[in-house]
JSON list of C-alpha atoms in Angstrom, two decimals:
[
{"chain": "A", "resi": 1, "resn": "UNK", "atom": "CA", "xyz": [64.51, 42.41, 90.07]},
{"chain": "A", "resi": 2, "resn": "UNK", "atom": "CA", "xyz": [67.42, 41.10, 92.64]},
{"chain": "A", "resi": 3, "resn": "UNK", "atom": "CA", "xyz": [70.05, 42.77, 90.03]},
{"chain": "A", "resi": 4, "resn": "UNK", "atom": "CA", "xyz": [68.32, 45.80, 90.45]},
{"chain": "A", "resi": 5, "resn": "UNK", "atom": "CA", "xyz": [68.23, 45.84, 94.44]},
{"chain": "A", "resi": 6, "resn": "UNK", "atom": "CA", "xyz": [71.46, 44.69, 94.66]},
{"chain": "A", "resi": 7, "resn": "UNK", "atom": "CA", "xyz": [73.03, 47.68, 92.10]},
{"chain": "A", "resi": 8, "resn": "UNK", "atom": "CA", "xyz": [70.45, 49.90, 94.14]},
{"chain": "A", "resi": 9, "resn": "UNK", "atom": "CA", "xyz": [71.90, 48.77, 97.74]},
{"chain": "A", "resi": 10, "resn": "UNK", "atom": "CA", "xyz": [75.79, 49.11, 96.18]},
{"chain": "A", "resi": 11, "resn": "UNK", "atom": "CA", "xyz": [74.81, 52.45, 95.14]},
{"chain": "A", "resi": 12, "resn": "UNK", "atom": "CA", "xyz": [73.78, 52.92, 98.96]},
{"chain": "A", "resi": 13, "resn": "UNK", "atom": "CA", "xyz": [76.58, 51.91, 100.50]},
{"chain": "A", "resi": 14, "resn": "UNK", "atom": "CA", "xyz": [79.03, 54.40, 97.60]},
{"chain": "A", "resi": 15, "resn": "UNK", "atom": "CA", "xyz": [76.89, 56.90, 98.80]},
{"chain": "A", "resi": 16, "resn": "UNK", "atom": "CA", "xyz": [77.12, 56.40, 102.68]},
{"chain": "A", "resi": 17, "resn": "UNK", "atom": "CA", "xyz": [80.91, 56.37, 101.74]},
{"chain": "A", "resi": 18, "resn": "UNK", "atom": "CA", "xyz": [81.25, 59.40, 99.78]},
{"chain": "A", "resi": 19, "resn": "UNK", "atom": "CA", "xyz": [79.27, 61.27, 102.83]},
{"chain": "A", "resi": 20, "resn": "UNK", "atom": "CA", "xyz": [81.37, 60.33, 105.48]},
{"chain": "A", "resi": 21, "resn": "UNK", "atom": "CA", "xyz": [84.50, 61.39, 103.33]},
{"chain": "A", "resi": 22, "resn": "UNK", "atom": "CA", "xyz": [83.09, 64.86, 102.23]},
{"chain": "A", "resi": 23, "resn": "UNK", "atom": "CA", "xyz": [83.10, 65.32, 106.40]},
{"chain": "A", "resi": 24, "resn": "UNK", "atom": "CA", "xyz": [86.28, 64.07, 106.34]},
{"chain": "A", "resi": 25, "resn": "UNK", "atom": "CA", "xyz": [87.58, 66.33, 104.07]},
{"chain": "A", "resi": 26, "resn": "UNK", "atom": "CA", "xyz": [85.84, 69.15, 105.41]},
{"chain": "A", "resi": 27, "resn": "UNK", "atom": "CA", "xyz": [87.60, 68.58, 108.73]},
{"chain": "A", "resi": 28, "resn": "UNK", "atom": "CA", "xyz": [91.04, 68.21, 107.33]},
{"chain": "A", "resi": 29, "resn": "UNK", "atom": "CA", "xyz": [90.03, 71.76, 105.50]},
{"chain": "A", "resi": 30, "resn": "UNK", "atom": "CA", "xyz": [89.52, 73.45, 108.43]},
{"chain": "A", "resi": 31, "resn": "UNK", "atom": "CA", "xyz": [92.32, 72.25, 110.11]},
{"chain": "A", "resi": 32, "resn": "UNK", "atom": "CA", "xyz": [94.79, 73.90, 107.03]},
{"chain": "A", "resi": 33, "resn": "UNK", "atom": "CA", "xyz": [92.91, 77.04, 106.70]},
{"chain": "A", "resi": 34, "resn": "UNK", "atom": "CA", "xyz": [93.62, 77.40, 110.12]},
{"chain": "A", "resi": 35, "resn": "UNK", "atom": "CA", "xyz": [97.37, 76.51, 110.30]},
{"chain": "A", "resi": 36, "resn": "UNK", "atom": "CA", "xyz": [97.41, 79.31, 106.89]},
{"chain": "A", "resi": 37, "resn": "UNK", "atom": "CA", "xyz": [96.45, 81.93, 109.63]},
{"chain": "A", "resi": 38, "resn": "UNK", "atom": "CA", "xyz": [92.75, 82.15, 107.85]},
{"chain": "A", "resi": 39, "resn": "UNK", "atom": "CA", "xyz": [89.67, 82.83, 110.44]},
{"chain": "A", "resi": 40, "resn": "UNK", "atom": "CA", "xyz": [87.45, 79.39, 110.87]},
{"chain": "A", "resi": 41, "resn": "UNK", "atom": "CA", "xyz": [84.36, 78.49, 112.87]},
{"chain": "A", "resi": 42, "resn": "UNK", "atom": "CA", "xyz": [85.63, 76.87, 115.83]},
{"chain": "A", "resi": 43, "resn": "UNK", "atom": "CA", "xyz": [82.58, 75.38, 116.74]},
{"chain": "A", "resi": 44, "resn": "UNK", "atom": "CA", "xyz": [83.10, 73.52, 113.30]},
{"chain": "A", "resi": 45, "resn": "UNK", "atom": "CA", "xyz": [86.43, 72.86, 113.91]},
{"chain": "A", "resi": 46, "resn": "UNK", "atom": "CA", "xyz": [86.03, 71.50, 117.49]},
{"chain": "A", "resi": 47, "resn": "UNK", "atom": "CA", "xyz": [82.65, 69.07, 116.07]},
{"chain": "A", "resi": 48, "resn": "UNK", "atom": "CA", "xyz": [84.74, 67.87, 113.13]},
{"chain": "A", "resi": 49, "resn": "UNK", "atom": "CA", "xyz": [87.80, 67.09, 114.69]},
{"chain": "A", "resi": 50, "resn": "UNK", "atom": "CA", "xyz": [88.14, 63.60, 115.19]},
{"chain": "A", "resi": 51, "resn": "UNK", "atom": "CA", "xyz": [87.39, 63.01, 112.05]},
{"chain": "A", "resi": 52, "resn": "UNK", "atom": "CA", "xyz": [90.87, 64.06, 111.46]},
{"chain": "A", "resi": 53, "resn": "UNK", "atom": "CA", "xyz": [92.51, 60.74, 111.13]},
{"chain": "A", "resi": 54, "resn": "UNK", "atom": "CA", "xyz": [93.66, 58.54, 107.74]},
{"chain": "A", "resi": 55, "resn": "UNK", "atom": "CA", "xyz": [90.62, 56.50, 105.99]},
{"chain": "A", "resi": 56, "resn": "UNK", "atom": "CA", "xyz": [92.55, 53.25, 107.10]},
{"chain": "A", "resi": 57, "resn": "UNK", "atom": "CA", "xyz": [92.78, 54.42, 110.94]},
{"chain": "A", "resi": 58, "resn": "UNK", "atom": "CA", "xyz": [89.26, 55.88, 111.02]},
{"chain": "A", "resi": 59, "resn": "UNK", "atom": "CA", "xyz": [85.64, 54.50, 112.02]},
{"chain": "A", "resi": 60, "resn": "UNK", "atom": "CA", "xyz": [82.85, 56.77, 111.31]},
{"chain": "A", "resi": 61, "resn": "UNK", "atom": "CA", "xyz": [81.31, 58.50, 114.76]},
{"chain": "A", "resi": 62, "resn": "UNK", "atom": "CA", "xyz": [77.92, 60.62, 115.46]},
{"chain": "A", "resi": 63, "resn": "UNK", "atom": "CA", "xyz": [79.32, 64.07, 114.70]},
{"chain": "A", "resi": 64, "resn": "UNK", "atom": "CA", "xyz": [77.17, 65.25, 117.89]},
{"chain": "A", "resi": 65, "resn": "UNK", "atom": "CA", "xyz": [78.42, 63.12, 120.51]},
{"chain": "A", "resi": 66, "resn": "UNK", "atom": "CA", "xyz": [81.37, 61.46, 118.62]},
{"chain": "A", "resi": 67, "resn": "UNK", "atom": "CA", "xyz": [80.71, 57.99, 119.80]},
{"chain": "A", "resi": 68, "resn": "UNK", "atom": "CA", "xyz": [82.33, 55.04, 117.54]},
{"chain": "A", "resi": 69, "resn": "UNK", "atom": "CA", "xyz": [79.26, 53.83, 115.47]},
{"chain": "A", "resi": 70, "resn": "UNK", "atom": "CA", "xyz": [78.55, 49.88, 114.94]},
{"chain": "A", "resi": 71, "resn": "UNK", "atom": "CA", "xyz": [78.76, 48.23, 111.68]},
{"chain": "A", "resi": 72, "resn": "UNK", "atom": "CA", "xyz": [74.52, 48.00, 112.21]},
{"chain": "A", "resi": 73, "resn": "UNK", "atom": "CA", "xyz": [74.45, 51.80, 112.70]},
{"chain": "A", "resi": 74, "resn": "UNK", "atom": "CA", "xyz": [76.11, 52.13, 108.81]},
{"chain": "A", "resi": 75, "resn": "UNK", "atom": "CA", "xyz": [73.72, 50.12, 106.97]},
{"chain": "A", "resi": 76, "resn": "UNK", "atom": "CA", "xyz": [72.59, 52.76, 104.45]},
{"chain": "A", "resi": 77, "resn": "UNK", "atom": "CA", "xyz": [69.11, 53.94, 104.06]},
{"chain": "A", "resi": 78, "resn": "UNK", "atom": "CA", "xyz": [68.03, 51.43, 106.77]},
{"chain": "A", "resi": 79, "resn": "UNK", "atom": "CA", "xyz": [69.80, 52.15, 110.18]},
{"chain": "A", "resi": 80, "resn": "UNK", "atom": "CA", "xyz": [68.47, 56.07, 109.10]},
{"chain": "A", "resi": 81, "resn": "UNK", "atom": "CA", "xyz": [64.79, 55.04, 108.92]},
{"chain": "A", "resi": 82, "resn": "UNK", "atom": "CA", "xyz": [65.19, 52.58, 111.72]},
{"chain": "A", "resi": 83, "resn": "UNK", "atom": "CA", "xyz": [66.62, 55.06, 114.11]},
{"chain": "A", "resi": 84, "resn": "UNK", "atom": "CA", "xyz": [64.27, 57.91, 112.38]},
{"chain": "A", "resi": 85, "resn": "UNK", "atom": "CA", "xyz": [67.01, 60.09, 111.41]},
{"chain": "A", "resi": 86, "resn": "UNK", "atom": "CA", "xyz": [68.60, 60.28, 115.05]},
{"chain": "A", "resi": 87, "resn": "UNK", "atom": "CA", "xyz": [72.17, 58.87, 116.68]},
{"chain": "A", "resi": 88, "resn": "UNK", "atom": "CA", "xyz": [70.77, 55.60, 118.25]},
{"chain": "A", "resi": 89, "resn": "UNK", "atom": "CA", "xyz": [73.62, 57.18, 121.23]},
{"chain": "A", "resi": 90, "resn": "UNK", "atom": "CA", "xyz": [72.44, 60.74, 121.72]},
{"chain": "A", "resi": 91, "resn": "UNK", "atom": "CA", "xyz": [69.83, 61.35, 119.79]},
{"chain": "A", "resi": 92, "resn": "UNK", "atom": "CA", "xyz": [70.78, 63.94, 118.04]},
{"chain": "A", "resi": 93, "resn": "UNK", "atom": "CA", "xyz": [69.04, 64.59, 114.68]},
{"chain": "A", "resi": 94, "resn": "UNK", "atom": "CA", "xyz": [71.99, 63.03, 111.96]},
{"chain": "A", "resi": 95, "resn": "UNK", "atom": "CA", "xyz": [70.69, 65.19, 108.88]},
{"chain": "A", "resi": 96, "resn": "UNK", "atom": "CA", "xyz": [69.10, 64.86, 105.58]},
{"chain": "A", "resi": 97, "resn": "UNK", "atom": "CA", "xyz": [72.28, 65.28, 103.54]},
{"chain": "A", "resi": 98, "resn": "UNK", "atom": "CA", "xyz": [73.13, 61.38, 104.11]},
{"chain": "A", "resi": 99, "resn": "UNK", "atom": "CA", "xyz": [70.10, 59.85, 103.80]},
{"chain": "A", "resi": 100, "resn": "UNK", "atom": "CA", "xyz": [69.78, 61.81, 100.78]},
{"chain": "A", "resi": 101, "resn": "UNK", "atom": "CA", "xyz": [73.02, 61.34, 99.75]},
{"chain": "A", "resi": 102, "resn": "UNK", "atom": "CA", "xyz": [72.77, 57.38, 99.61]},
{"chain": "A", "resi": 103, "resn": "UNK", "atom": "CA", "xyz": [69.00, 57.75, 97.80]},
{"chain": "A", "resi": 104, "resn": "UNK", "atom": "CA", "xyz": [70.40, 59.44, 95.38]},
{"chain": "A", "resi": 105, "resn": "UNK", "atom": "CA", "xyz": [73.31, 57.00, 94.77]},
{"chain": "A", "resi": 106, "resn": "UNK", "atom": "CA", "xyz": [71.27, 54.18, 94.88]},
{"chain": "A", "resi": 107, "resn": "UNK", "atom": "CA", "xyz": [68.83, 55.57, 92.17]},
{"chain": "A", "resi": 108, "resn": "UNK", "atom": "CA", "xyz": [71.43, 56.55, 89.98]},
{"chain": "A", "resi": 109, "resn": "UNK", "atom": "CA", "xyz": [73.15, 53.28, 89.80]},
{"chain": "A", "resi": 110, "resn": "UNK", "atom": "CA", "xyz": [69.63, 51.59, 89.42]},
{"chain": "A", "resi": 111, "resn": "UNK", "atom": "CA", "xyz": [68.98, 54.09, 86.39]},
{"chain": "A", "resi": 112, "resn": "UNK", "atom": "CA", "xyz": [72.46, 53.04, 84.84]},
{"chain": "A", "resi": 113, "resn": "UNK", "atom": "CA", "xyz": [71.76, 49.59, 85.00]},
{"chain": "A", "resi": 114, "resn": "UNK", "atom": "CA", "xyz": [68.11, 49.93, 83.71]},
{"chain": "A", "resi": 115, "resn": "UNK", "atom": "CA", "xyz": [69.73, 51.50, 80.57]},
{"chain": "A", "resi": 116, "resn": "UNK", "atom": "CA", "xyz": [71.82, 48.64, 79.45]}
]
């Protein structure tokens, strides 16, 4: 049972990861469609921009009010449910697509260990 909720909680924590670079990645994007002379949303482009940084250099931040998130506030599927789905900073609603994200991970790697 532990093996399983351990695999589940890594599979969390992938997922969290793989959320916050799909952002990432989004911003950096924007930021070459633009400099290629194509039309972006620059709402987008303003909310995503400090996530424009290297992976190394780079703390994840509420993509509402930007503030610099606590290693608590990253704690996948539980800092969500604690802070029902908000920014514990502004309050702004955080989405579905990472708590989703990181149930999904964590069920998959659950199912892949099950099947050994």
């Amino acid at each position: 049972m532990i093996k399983f909720v351990l695999v589940g909680f890594l599979g969390a924590i992938l997922g969290s990861f793989a959320g916050a670079q799909i952002w990432r990645l989004r911003a950096r994007q924007l930021v070459e469609d633009k400099k290629a002379g194509e039309k972006v949303d620059q709402k987008e482009l303003k909310k995503l921009s400090p996530l424009i940084k290297k992976i190394s250099k780079d703390r994840s931040r509420c993509l509402s009010c930007g503030h610099e998130l606590k290693w608590y506030d990253l704690i996948p599927v539980v800092s969500w449910v604690a802070g029902l789905g908000r920014c514990r900073y502004c309050k702004a609603f955080i989405g579905w697509t990472e708590i989703l994200l990181e149930l999904v991970m964590a069920g998959l790697f659950v199912a892949s260990v099950a099947c050994l």
